mmCIF file of C-alpha atoms in Angstrom:
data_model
loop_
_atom_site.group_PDB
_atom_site.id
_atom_site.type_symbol
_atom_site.label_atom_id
_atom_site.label_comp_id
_atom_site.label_asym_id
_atom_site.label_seq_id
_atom_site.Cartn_x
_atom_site.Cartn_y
_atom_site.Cartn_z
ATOM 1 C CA UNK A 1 -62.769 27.890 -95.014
ATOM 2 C CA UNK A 2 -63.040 30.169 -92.186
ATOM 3 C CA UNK A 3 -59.619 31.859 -92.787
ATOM 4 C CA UNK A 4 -59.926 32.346 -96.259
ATOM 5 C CA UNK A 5 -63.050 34.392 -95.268
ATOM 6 C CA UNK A 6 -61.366 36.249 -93.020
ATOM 7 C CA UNK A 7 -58.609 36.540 -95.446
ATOM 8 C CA UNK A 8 -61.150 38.159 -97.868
ATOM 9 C CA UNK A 9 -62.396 40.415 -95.886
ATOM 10 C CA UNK A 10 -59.148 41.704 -94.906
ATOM 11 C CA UNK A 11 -58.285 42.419 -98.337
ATOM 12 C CA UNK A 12 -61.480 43.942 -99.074
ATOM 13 C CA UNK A 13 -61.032 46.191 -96.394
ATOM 14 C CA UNK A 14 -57.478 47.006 -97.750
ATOM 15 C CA UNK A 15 -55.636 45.342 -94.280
ATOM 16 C CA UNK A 16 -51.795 44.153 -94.685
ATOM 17 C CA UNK A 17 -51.880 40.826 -93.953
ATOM 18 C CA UNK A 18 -48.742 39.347 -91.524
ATOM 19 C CA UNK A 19 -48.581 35.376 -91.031
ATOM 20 C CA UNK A 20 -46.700 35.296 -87.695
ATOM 21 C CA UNK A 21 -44.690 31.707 -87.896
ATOM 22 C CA UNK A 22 -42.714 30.246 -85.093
ATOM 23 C CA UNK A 23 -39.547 28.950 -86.516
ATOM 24 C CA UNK A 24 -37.325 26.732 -84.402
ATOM 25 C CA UNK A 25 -39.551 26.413 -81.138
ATOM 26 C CA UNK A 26 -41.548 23.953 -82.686
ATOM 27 C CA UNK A 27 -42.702 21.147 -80.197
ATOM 28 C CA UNK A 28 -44.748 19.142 -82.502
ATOM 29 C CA UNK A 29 -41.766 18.345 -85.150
ATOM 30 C CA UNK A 30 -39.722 17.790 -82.525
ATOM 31 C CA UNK A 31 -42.025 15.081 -80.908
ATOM 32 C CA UNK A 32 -42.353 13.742 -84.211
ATOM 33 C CA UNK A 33 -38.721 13.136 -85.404
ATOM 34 C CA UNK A 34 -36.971 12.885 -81.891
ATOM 35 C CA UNK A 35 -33.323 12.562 -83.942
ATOM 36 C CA UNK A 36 -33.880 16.082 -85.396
ATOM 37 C CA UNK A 37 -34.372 17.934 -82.087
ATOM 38 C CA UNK A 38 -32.190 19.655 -79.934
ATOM 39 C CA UNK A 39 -30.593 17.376 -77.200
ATOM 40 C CA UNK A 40 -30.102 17.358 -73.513
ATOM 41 C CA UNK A 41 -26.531 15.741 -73.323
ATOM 42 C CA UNK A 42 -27.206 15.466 -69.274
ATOM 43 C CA UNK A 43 -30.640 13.598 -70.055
ATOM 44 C CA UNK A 44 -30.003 11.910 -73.279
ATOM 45 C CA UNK A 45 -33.218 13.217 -74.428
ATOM 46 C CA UNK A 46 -34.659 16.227 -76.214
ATOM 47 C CA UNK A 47 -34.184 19.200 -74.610
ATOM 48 C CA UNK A 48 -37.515 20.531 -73.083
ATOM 49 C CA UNK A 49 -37.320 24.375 -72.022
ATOM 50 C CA UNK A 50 -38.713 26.422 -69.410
ATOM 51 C CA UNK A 51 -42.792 26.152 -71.246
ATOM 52 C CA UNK A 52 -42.261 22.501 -71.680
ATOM 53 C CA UNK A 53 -41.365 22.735 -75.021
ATOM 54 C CA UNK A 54 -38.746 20.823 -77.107
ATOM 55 C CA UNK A 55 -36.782 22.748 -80.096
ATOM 56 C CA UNK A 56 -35.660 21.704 -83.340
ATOM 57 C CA UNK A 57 -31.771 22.484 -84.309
ATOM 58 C CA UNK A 58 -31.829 25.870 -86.571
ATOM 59 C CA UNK A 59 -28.791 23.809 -88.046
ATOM 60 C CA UNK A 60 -31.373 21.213 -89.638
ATOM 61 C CA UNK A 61 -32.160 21.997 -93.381
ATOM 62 C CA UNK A 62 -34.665 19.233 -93.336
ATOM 63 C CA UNK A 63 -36.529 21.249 -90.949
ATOM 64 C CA UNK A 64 -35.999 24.088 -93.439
ATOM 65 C CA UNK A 65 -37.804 22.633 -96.164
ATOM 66 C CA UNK A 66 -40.935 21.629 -94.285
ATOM 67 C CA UNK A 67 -40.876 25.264 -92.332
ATOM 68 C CA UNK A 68 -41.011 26.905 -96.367
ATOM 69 C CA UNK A 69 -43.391 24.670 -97.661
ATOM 70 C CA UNK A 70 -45.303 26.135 -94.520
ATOM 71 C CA UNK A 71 -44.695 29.553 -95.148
ATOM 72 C CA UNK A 72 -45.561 28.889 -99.129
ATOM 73 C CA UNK A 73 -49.516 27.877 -98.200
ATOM 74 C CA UNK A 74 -49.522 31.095 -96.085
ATOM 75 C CA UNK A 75 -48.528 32.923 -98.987
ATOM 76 C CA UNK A 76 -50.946 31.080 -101.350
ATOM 77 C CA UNK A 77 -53.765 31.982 -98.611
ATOM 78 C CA UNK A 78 -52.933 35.847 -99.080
ATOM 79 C CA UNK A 79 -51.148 36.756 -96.663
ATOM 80 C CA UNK A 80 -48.596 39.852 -97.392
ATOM 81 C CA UNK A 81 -45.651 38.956 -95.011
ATOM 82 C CA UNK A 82 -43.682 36.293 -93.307
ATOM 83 C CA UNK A 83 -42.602 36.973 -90.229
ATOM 84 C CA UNK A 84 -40.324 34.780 -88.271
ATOM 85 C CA UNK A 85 -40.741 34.372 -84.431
ATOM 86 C CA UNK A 86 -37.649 32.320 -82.516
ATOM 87 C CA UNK A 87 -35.989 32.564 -85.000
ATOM 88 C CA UNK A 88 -33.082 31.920 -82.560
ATOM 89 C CA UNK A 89 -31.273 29.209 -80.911
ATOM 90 C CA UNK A 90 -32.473 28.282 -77.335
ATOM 91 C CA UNK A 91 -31.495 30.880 -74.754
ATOM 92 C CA UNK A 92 -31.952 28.792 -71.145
ATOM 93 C CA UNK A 93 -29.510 25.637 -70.862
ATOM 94 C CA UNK A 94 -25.866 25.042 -71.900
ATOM 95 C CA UNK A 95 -24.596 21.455 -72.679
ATOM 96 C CA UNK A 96 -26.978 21.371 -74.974
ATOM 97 C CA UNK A 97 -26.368 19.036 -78.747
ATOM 98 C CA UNK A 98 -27.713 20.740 -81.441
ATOM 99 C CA UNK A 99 -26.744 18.638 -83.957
ATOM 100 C CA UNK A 100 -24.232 21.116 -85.601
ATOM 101 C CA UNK A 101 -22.934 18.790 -88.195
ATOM 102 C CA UNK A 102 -22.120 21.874 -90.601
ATOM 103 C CA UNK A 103 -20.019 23.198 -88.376
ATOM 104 C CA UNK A 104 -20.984 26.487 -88.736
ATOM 105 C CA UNK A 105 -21.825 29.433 -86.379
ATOM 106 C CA UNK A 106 -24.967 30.067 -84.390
ATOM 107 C CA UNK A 107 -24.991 33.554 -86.475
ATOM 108 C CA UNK A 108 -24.252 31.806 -89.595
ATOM 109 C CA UNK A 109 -27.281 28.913 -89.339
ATOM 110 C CA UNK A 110 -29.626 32.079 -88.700
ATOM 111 C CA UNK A 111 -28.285 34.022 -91.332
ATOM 112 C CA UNK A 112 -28.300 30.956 -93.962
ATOM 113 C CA UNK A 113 -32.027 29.989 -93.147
ATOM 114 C CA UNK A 114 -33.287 33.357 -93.769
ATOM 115 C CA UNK A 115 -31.427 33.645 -97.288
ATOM 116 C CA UNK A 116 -33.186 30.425 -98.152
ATOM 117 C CA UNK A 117 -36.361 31.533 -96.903
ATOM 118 C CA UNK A 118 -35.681 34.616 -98.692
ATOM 119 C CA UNK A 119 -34.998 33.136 -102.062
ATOM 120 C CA UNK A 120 -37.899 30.387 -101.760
ATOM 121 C CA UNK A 121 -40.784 33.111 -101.298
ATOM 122 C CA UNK A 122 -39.318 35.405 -103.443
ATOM 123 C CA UNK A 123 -41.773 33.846 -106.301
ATOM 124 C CA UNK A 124 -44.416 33.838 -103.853
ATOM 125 C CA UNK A 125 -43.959 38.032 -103.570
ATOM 126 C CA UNK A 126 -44.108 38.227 -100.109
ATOM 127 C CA UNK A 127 -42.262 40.002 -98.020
ATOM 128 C CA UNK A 128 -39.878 38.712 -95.069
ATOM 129 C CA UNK A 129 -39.313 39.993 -91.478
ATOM 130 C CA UNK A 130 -37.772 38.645 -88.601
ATOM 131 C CA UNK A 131 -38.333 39.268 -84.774
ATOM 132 C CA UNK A 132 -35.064 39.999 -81.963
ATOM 133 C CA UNK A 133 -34.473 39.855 -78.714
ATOM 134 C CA UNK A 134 -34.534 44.012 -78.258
ATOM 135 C CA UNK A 135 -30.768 43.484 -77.331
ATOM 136 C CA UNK A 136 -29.824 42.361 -80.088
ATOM 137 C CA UNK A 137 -29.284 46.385 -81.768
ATOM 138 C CA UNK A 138 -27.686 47.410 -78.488
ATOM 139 C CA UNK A 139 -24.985 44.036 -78.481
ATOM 140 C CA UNK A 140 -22.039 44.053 -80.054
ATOM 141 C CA UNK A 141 -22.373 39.749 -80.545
ATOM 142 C CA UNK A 142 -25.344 36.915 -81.359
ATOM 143 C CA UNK A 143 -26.061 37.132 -77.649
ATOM 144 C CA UNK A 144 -25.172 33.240 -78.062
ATOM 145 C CA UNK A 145 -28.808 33.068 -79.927
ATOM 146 C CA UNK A 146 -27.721 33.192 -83.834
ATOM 147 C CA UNK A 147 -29.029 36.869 -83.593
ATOM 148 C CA UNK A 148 -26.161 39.137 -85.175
ATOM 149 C CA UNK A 149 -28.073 42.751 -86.074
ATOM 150 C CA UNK A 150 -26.011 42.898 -89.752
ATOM 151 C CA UNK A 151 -26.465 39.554 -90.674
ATOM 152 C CA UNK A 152 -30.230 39.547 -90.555
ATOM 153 C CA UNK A 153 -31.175 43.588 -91.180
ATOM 154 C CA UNK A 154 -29.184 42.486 -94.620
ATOM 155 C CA UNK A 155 -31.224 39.736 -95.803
ATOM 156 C CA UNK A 156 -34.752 40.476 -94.704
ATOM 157 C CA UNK A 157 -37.084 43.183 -95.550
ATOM 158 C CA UNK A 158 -37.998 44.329 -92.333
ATOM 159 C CA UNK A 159 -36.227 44.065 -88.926
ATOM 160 C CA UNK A 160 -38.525 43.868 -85.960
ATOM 161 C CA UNK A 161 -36.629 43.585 -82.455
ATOM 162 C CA UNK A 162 -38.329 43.507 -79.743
ATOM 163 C CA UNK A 163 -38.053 46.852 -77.434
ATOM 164 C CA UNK A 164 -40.118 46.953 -75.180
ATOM 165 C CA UNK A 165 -39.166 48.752 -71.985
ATOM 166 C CA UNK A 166 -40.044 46.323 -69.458
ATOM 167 C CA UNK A 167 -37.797 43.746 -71.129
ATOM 168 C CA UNK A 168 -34.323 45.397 -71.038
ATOM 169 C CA UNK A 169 -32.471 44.941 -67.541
ATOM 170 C CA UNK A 170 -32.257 47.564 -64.804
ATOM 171 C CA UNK A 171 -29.060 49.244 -65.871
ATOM 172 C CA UNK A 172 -29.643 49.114 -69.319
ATOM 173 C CA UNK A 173 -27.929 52.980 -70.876
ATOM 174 C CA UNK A 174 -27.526 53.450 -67.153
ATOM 175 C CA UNK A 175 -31.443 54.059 -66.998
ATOM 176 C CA UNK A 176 -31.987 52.473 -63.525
ATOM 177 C CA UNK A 177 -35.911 50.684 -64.330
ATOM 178 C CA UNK A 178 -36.363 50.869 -67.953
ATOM 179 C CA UNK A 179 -39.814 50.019 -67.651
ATOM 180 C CA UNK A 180 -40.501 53.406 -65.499
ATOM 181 C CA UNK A 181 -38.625 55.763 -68.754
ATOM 182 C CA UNK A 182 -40.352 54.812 -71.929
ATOM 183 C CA UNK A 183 -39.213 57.565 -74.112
ATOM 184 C CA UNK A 184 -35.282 57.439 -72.594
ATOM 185 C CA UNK A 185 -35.481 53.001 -73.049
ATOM 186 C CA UNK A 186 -36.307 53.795 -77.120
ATOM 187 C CA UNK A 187 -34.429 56.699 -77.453
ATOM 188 C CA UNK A 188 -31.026 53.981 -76.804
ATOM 189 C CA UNK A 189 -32.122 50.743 -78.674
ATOM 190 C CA UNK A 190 -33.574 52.955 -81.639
ATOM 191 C CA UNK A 191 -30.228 54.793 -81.510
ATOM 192 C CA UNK A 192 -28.671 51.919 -81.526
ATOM 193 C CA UNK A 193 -30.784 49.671 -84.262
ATOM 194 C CA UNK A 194 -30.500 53.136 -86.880
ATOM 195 C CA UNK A 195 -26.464 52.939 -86.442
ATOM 196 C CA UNK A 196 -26.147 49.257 -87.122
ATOM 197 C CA UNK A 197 -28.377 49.447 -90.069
ATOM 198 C CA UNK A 198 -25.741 51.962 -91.461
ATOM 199 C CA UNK A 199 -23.309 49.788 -91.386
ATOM 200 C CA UNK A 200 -25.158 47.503 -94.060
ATOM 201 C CA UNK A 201 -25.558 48.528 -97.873
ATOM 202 C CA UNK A 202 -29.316 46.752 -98.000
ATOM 203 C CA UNK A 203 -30.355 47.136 -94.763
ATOM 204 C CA UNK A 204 -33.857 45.728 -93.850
ATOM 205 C CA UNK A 205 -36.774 48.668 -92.768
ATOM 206 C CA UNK A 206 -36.625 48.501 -88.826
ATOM 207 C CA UNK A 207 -40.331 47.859 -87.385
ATOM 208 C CA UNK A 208 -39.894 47.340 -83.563
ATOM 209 C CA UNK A 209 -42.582 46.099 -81.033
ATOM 210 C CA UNK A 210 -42.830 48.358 -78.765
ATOM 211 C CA UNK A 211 -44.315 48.313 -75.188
ATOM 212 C CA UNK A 212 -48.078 48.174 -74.961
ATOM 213 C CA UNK A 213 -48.801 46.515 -71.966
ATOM 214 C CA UNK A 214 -48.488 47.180 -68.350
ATOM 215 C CA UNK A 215 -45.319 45.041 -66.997
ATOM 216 C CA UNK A 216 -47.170 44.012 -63.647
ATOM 217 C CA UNK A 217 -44.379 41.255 -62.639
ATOM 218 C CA UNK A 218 -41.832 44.384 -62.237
ATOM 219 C CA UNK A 219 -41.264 45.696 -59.052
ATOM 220 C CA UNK A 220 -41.240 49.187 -59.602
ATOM 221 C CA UNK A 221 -43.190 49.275 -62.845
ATOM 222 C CA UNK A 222 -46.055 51.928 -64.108
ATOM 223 C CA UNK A 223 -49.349 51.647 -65.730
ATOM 224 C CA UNK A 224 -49.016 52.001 -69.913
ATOM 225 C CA UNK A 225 -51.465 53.916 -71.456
ATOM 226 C CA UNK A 226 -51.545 56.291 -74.344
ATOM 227 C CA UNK A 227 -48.822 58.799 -72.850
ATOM 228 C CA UNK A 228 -46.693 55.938 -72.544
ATOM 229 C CA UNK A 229 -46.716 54.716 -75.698
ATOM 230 C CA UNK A 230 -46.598 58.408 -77.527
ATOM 231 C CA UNK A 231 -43.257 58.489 -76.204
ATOM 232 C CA UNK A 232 -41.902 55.275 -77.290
ATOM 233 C CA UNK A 233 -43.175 56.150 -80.851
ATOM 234 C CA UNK A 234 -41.713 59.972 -80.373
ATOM 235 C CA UNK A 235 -38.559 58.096 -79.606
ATOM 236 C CA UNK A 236 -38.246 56.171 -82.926
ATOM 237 C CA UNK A 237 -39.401 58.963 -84.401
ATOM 238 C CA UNK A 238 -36.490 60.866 -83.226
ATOM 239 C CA UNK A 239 -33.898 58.050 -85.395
ATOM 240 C CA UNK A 240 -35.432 58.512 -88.634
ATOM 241 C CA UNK A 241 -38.130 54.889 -87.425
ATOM 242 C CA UNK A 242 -42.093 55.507 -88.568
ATOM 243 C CA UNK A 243 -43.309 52.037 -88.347
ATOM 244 C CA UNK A 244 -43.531 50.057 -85.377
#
């Protein structure tokens, strides 16, 4: 009852509406149908990551169907958008089963789920978007996650990696602490996200997260404030980006 309230209100208030779902990360189906989730092959068991969390194989259409039928109530609630959170294979463990009976690419599973998502909403009219490691516009492969820039920016409506500073390595377009250079970090990955959207003839719209948080865990990182994130927007700004 409660979130169709606040559901109305949104909507009287003209707000877009975003339902935020967690794709493959998903603990409880795992827990519940032990055969479907991703496997340890040096415990025998499900794989558990670094939050204590098992995942379910992006491989598993099973797991498909439910995750739609999810994504359909959303819709039917009023929401405006789907958009996909790990929406990735696992990043922290090799010799790891994920039940790849298929046969088919990390890229490909990730590709193949959001066409089907993409079809199955499509009565629904809602839009679909998908969230990236920030990387992923800067890396010329899936960064072993399923996440291949073309392959999703070409079947989604909007493309939302995640850039924020603090997350790219020291190094990264020979910018020694990312964190500290805001405008310089988002100058490179939007660079980089606008030129692999050209390669595409029905690209998605890019929307990145940027940085709006102080990154206290870095050594040598600064206080975010307003000038801070000005400059990441100036920098998307600069590659043709306006929504973030």
């Amino acid at each position: 009852e409660t979130v169709s309230k606040t559901i109305e209100k949104a909507k009287e208030n003209n707000i877009y509406l975003i339902a935020r779902v967690v794709a493959f990360k998903d603990d409880l189906y795992a827990q519940y149908y032990p055969q479907l989730a991703i496997l340890d092959n040096e415990t025998g068991e499900a794989y558990i990551d670094r939050d204590d969390l098992r995942w379910v194989s992006p491989h598993d259409r099973k797991y498909w169907e439910y995750l739609i039928e999810l994504c359909k109530e959303a819709a039917d609630l009023g929401f405006n958008e789907i958009q996909f959170d790990y929406i990735r294979f696992t990043d922290w463990k090799s010799n790891l089963d994920f039940r790849n009976t298929k046969r088919e690419s990390k890229a490909k599973a990730i590709q193949e789920f959001l066409k089907y998502a993409y079809t199955e909403l499509s009565e629904k009219e809602v839009y679909v978007s998908a969230d990236l490691f920030g990387l992923v516009g800067s890396a010329s492969d899936d960064l072993n996650l399923g996440q291949y820039w073309e392959a999703i920016s070409n079947v989604v409506d909007y493309i939302s990696p995640m850039i924020y500073p603090s997350h790219f390595a020291k190094g990264f377009g020979t910018i020694p602490v990312p964190d500290r250079e805001p405008y310089k970090t988002i100058l490179i990955a939007a660079r980089d996200a606008a030129a692999r959207n050209r390669n595409i003839k029905t690209p998605a719209i890019i929307r990145p997260w940027i940085q709006g948080f102080t990154a206290f865990w870095i050594k040598d990182h600064i206080d975010y404030g307003k000038k801070e994130i000005n400059e990441q927007i100036k920098a998307l700004e600069e590659h043709g980006i306006d929504e973030y």
